[in-house]
Tab-separated table of C-alpha atoms and ligand atoms in Angstrom:
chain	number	residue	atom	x	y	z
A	21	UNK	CA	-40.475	-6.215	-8.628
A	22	UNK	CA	-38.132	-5.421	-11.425
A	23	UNK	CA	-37.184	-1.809	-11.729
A	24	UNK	CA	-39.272	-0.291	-14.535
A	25	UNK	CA	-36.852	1.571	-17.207
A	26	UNK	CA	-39.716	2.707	-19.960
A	27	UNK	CA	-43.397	2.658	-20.594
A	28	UNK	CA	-43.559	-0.943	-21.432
A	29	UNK	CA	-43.059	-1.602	-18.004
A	30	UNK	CA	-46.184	-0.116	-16.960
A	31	UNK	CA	-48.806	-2.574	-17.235
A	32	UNK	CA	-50.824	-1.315	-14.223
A	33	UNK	CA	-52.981	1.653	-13.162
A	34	UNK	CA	-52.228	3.932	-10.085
A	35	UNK	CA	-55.828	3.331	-9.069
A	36	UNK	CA	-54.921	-0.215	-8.244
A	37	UNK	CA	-51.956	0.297	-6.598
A	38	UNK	CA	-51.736	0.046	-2.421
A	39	UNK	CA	-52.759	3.046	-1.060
A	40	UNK	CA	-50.586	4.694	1.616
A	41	UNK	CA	-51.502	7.430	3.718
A	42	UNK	CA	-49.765	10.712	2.599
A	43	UNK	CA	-47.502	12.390	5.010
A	44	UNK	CA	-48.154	14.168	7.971
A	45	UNK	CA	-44.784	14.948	9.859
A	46	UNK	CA	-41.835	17.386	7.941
A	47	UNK	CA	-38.373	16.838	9.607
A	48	UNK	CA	-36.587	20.117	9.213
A	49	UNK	CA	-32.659	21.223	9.880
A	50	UNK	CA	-32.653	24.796	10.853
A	51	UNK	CA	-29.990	26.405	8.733
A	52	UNK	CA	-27.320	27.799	11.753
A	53	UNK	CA	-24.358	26.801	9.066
A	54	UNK	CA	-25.992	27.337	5.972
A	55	UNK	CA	-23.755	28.843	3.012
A	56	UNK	CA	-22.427	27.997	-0.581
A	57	UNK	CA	-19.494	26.655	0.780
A	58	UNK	CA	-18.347	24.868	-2.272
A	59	UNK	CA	-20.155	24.079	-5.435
A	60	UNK	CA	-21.421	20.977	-5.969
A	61	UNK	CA	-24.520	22.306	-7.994
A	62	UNK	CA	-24.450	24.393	-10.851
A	63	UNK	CA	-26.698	27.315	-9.376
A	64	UNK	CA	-24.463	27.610	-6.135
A	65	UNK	CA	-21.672	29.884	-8.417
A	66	UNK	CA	-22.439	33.125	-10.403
A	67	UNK	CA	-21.845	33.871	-13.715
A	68	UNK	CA	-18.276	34.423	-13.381
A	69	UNK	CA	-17.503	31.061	-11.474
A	70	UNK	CA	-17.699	32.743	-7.805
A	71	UNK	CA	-19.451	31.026	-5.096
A	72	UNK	CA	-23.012	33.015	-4.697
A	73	UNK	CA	-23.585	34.634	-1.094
A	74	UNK	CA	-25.696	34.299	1.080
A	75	UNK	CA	-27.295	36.440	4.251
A	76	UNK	CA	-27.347	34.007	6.586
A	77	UNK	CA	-30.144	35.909	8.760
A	78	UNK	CA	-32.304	36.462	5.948
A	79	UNK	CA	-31.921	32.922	5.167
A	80	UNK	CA	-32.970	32.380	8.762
A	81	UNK	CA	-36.130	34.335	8.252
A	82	UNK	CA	-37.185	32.388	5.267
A	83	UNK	CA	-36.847	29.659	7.082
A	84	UNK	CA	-38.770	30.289	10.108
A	85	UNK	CA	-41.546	31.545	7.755
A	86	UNK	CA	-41.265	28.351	5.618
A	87	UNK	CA	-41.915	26.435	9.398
A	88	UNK	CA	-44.546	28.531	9.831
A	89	UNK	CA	-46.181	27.503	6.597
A	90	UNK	CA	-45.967	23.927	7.097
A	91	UNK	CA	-47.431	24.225	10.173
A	92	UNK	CA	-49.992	26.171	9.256
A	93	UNK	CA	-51.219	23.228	6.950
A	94	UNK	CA	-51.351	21.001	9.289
A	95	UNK	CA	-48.185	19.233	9.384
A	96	UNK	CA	-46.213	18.696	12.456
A	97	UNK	CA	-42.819	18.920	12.766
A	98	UNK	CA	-39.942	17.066	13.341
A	99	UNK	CA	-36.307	18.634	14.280
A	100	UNK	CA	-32.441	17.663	13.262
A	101	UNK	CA	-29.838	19.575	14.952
A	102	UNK	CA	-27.091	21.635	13.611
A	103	UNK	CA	-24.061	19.994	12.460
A	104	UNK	CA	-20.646	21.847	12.507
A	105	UNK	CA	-19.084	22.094	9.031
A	106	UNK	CA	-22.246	20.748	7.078
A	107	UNK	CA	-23.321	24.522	5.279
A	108	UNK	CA	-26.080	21.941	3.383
A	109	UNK	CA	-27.812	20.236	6.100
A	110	UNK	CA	-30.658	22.692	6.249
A	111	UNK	CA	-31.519	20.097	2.965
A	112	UNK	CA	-32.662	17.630	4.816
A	113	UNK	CA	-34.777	15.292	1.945
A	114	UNK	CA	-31.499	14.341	0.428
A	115	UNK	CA	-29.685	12.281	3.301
A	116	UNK	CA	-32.608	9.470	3.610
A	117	UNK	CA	-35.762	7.796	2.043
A	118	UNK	CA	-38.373	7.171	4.010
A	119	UNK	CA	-40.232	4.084	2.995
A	120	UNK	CA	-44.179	3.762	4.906
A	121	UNK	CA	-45.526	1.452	6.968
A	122	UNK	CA	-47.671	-0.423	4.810
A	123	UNK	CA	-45.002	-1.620	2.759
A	124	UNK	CA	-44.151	-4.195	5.884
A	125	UNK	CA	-46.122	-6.817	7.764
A	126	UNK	CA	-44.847	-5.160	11.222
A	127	UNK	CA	-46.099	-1.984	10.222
A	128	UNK	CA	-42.908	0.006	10.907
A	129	UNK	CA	-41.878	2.626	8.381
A	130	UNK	CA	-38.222	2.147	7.285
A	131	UNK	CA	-35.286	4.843	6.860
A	132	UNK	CA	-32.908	4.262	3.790
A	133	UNK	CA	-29.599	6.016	4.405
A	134	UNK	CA	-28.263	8.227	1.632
A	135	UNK	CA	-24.482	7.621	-0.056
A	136	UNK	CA	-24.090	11.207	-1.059
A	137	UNK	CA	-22.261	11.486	-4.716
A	138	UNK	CA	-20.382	14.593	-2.890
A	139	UNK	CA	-18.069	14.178	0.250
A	140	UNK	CA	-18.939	17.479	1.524
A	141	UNK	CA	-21.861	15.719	2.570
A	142	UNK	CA	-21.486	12.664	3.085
A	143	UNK	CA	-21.720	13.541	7.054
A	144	UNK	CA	-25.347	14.618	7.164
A	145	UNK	CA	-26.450	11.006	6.890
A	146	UNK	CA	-25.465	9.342	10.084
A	147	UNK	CA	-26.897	12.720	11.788
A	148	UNK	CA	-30.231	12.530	9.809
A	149	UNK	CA	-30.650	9.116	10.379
A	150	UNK	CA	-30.065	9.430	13.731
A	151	UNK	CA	-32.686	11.644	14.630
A	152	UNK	CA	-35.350	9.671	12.077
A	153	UNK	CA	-33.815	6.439	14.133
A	154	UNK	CA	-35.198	8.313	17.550
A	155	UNK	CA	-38.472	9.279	16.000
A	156	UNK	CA	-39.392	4.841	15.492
A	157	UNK	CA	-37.423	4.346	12.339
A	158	UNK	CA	-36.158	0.844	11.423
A	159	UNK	CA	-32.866	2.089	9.307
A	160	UNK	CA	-32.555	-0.593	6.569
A	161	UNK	CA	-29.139	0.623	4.729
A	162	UNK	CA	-28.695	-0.564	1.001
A	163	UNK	CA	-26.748	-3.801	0.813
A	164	UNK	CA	-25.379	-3.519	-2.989
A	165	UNK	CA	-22.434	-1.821	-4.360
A	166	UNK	CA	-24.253	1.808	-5.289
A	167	UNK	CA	-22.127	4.646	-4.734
A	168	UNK	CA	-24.198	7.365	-5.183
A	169	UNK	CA	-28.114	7.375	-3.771
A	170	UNK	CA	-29.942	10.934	-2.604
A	171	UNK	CA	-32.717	10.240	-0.445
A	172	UNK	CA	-36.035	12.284	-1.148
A	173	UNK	CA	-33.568	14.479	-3.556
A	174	UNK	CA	-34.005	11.800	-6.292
A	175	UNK	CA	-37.151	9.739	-4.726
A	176	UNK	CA	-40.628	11.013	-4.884
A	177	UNK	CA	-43.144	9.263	-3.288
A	178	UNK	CA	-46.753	9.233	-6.144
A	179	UNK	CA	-48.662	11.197	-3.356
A	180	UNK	CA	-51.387	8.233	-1.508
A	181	UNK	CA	-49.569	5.464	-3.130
A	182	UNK	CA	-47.381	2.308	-2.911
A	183	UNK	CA	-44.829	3.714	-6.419
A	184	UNK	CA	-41.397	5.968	-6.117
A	185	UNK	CA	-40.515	8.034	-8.910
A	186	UNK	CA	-36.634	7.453	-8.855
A	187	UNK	CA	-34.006	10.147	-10.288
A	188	UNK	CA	-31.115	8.419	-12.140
A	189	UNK	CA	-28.376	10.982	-12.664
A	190	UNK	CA	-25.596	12.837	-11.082
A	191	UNK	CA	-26.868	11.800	-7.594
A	192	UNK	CA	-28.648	8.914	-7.668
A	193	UNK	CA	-27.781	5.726	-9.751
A	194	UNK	CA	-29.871	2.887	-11.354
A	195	UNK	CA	-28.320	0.110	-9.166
A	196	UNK	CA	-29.227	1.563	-5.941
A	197	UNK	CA	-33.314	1.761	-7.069
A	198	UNK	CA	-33.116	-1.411	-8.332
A	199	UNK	CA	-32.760	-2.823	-5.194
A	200	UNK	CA	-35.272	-0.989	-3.459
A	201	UNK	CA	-37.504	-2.459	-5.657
A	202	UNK	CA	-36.787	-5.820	-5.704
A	203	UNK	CA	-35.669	-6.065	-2.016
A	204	UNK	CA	-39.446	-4.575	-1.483
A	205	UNK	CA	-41.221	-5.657	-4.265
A	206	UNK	CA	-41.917	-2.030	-4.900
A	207	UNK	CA	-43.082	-0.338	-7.988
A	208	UNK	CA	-40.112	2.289	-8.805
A	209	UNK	CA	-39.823	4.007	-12.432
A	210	UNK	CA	-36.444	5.279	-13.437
A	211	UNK	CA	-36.530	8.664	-14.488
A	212	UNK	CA	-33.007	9.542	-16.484
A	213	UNK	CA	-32.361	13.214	-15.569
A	214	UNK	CA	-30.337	15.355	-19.005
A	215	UNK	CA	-30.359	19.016	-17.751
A	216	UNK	CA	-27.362	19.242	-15.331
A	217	UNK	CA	-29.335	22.639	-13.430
A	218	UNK	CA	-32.188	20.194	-13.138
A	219	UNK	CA	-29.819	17.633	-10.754
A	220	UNK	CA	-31.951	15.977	-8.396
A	221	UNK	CA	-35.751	14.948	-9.543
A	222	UNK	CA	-36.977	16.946	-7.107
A	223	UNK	CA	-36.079	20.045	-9.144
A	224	UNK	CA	-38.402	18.452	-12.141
A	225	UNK	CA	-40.664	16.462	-10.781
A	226	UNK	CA	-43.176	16.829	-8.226
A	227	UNK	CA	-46.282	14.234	-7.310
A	228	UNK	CA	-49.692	16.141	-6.720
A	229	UNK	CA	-52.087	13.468	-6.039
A	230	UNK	CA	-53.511	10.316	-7.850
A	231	UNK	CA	-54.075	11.973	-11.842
A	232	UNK	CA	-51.303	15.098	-11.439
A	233	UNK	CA	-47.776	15.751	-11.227
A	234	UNK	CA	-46.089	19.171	-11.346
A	235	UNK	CA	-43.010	18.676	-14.192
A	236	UNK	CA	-40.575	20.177	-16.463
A	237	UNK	CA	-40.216	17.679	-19.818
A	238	UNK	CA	-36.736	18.998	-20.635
A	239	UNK	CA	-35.263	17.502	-17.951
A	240	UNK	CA	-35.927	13.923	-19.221
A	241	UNK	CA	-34.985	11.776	-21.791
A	242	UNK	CA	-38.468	10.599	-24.303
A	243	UNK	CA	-38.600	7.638	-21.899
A	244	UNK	CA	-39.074	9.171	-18.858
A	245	UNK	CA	-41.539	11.768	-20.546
A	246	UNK	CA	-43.293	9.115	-21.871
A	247	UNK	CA	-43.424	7.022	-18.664
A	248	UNK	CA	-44.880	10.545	-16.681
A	249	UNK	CA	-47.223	11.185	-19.359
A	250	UNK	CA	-48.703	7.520	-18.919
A	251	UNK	CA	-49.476	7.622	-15.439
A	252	UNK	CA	-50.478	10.720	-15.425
A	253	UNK	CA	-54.254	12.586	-16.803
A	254	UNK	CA	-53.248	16.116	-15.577
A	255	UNK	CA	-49.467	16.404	-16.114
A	256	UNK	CA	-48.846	19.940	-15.170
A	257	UNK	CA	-45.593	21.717	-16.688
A	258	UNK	CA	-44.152	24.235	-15.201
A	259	UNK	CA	-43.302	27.421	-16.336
A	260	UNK	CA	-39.358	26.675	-18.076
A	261	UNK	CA	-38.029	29.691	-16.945
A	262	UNK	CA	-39.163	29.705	-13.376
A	263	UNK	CA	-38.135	26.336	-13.587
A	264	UNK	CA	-34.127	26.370	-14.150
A	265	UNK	CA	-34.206	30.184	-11.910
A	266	UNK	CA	-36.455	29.355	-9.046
A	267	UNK	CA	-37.079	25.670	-9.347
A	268	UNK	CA	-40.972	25.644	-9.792
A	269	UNK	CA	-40.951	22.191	-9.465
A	270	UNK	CA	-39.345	21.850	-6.182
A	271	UNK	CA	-42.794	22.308	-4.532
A	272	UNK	CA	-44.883	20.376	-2.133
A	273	UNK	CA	-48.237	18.991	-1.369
A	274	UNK	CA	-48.901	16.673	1.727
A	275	UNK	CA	-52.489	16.280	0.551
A	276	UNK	CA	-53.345	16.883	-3.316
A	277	UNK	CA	-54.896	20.323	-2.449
A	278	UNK	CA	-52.563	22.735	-0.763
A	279	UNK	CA	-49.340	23.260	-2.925
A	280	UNK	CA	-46.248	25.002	-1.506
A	281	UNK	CA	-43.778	27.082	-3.837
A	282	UNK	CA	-41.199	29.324	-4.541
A	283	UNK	CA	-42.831	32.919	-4.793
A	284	UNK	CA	-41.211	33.823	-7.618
A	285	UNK	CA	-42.571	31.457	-9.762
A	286	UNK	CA	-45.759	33.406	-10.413
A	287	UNK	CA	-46.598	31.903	-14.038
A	288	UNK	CA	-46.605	28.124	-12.510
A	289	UNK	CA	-48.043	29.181	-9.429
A	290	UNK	CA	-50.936	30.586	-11.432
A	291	UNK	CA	-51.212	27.866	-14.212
A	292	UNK	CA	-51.679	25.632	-10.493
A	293	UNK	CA	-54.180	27.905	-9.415
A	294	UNK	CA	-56.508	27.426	-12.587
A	295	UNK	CA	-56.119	23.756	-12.317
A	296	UNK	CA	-57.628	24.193	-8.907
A	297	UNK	CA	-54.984	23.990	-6.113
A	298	UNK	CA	-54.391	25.820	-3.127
A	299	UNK	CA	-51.151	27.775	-3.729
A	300	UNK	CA	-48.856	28.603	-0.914
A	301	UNK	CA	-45.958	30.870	-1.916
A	302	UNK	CA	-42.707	30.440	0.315
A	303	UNK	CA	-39.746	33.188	0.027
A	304	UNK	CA	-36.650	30.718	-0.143
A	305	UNK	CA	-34.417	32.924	-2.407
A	306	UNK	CA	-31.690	32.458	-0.071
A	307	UNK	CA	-31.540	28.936	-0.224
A	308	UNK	CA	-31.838	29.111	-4.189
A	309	UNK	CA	-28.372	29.792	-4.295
A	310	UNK	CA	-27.648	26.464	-3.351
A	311	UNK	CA	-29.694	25.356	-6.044
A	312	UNK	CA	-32.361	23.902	-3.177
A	313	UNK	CA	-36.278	25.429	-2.393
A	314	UNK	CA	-39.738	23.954	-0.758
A	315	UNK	CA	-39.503	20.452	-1.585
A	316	UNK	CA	-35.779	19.541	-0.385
A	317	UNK	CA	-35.869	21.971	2.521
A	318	UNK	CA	-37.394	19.190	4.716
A	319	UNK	CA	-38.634	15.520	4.376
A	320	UNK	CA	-41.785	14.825	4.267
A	321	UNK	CA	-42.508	11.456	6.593
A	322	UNK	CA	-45.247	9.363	8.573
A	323	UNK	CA	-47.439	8.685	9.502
A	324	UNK	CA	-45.486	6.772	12.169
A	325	UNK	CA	-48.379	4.802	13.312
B	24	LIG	N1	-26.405	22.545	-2.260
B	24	LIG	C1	-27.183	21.349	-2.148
B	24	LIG	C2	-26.595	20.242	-3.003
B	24	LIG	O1	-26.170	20.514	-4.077
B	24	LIG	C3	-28.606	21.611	-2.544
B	24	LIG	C4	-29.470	20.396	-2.451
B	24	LIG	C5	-30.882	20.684	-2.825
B	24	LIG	N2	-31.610	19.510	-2.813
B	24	LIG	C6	-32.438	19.100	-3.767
B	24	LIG	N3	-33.008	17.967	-3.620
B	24	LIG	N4	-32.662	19.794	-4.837
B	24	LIG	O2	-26.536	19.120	-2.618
């Protein structure tokens, strides 16, 4: 399948398209090293250019009680271990992309390993990999010339369905989805990203079942807007505010009903609530300082059989 680039390109319906079953596993990183180490994000300094702080026990706490959450709706989950000298790891969508099962005749689900824009962490991926690789994983690396792909960060799986959203920006480029979808014959729609807070997709975009999608419009260009808005009935946009300070959008739902989030974003969380979700708010104000929340603080997999 050629990579669709604009609206043109989109000359089917979601309805049709292969159903997969939505995810029931989260593989989380507990965050022993986490810290704003460097800055490779713009949220991860302060106004004057310092690196922001962190409490490293509160950021424990948050997330234990994020665990708990996920849990608590039903998913199970998977661990990665700490990795000396990788303050970022405790991000653990970014370093892969899990592609399902019934994309393949064998029924195996596939890991994509990550080529990180930023060497700081460029480790994680063997480490993630690994453990995905232990869990029944077929690791299928990319075979072109990309040099920069992000996992989860930049590819969003529609919720129930065989079609990847795919970030092109400062951590993912064009090139490397293209592959994916002709090596796999796979719907993907390139989504340019403009607003350098709003880095990775996954701090703009977020899949809520078949008809609705949790977004912020800024952070495309009009042909990614207009490539959401047709695939979408119910695009919901998030509050702006909450979504460059708290990243609104960087929330979760493993089944179209019970949606994840940053507390603090109490405007989108209640503009979700009248359009009839569930809404779970998570305290993960430590780890916005690192310009990460809900949706990049684990990756969402399976099932693996
Ligand atoms: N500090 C991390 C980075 O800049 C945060 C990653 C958050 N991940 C995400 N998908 N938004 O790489």
């Amino acid at each position: 399948m050629p990579l669709h680039a604009s609206v043109a390109d989109l000359d089917f319906r979601v309805a049709d398209l292969t159903r997969i079953a939505p995810p029931n596993r989260v593989l989380l990183a507990e965050p022993r090293d986490f810290d704003c180490a460097y800055a490779i994000n713009p949220h991860m300094v302060d106004e004057h250019g310092a690196l922001k702080r962190v409490d490293r026990g509160l950021a424990r706490e948050q997330w234990r009680a994020l665990r708990s959450a996920f849990e608590a709706g039903g998913l199970r989950v998977d661990l990665v271990a700490p990795l000396d000298g990788h303050p970022d790891l405790v991000f653990c969508a970014n370093p892969a992309l899990p592609l399902p099962r019934e994309l393949f005749a064998d029924g195996k689900p596939r890991i994509v390993p990550s080529r990180m824009a930023h060497a700081e962490r460029r480790g994680e991926v063997e480490h993630v990999v690994a453990a995905l690789a232990a869990l029944g994983y077929v690791v299928e690396p990319l075979r072109g010339t990309s040099r920069r792909f992000e996992g989860m960060g930049d590819g969003i799986w529609h919720l129930g369905r065989a079609l990847l959203w795919a970030g092109v920006g400062p951590r993912s480029e064009r090139e490397a989805w293209k592959e994916l979808a002709e090596r796999y014959a796979l719907h993907v729609v390139a989504l340019e990203l403009v607003d350098p807070a709003l880095y990775h997709l996954d701090t703009a975009f977020a899949s809520l079942g078949d008809d609705a999608c949790l977004w912020s419009p800024s952070a495309f260009d009009s042909r990614g807007r207009a490539s959401i808005e047709r695939l979408h009935r119910r695009p919901i946009e998030a509050d702006a505010e909450e979504t460059r300070r708290y990243l609104a959008c960087n929330a979760f739902t493993a089944d179209g009903r019970r949606v994840f989030i940053e507390r603090r974003c109490e405007r989108t969380a209640a503009t979700l609530a009248r359009e009839g979700f569930d809404v779970v708010p998570v305290d993960t104000g430590e780890f916005l300082k690192s310009g990460g929340s809900v949706f990049c603080m684990k990756l969402a997999h399976g099932p693996l059989a």
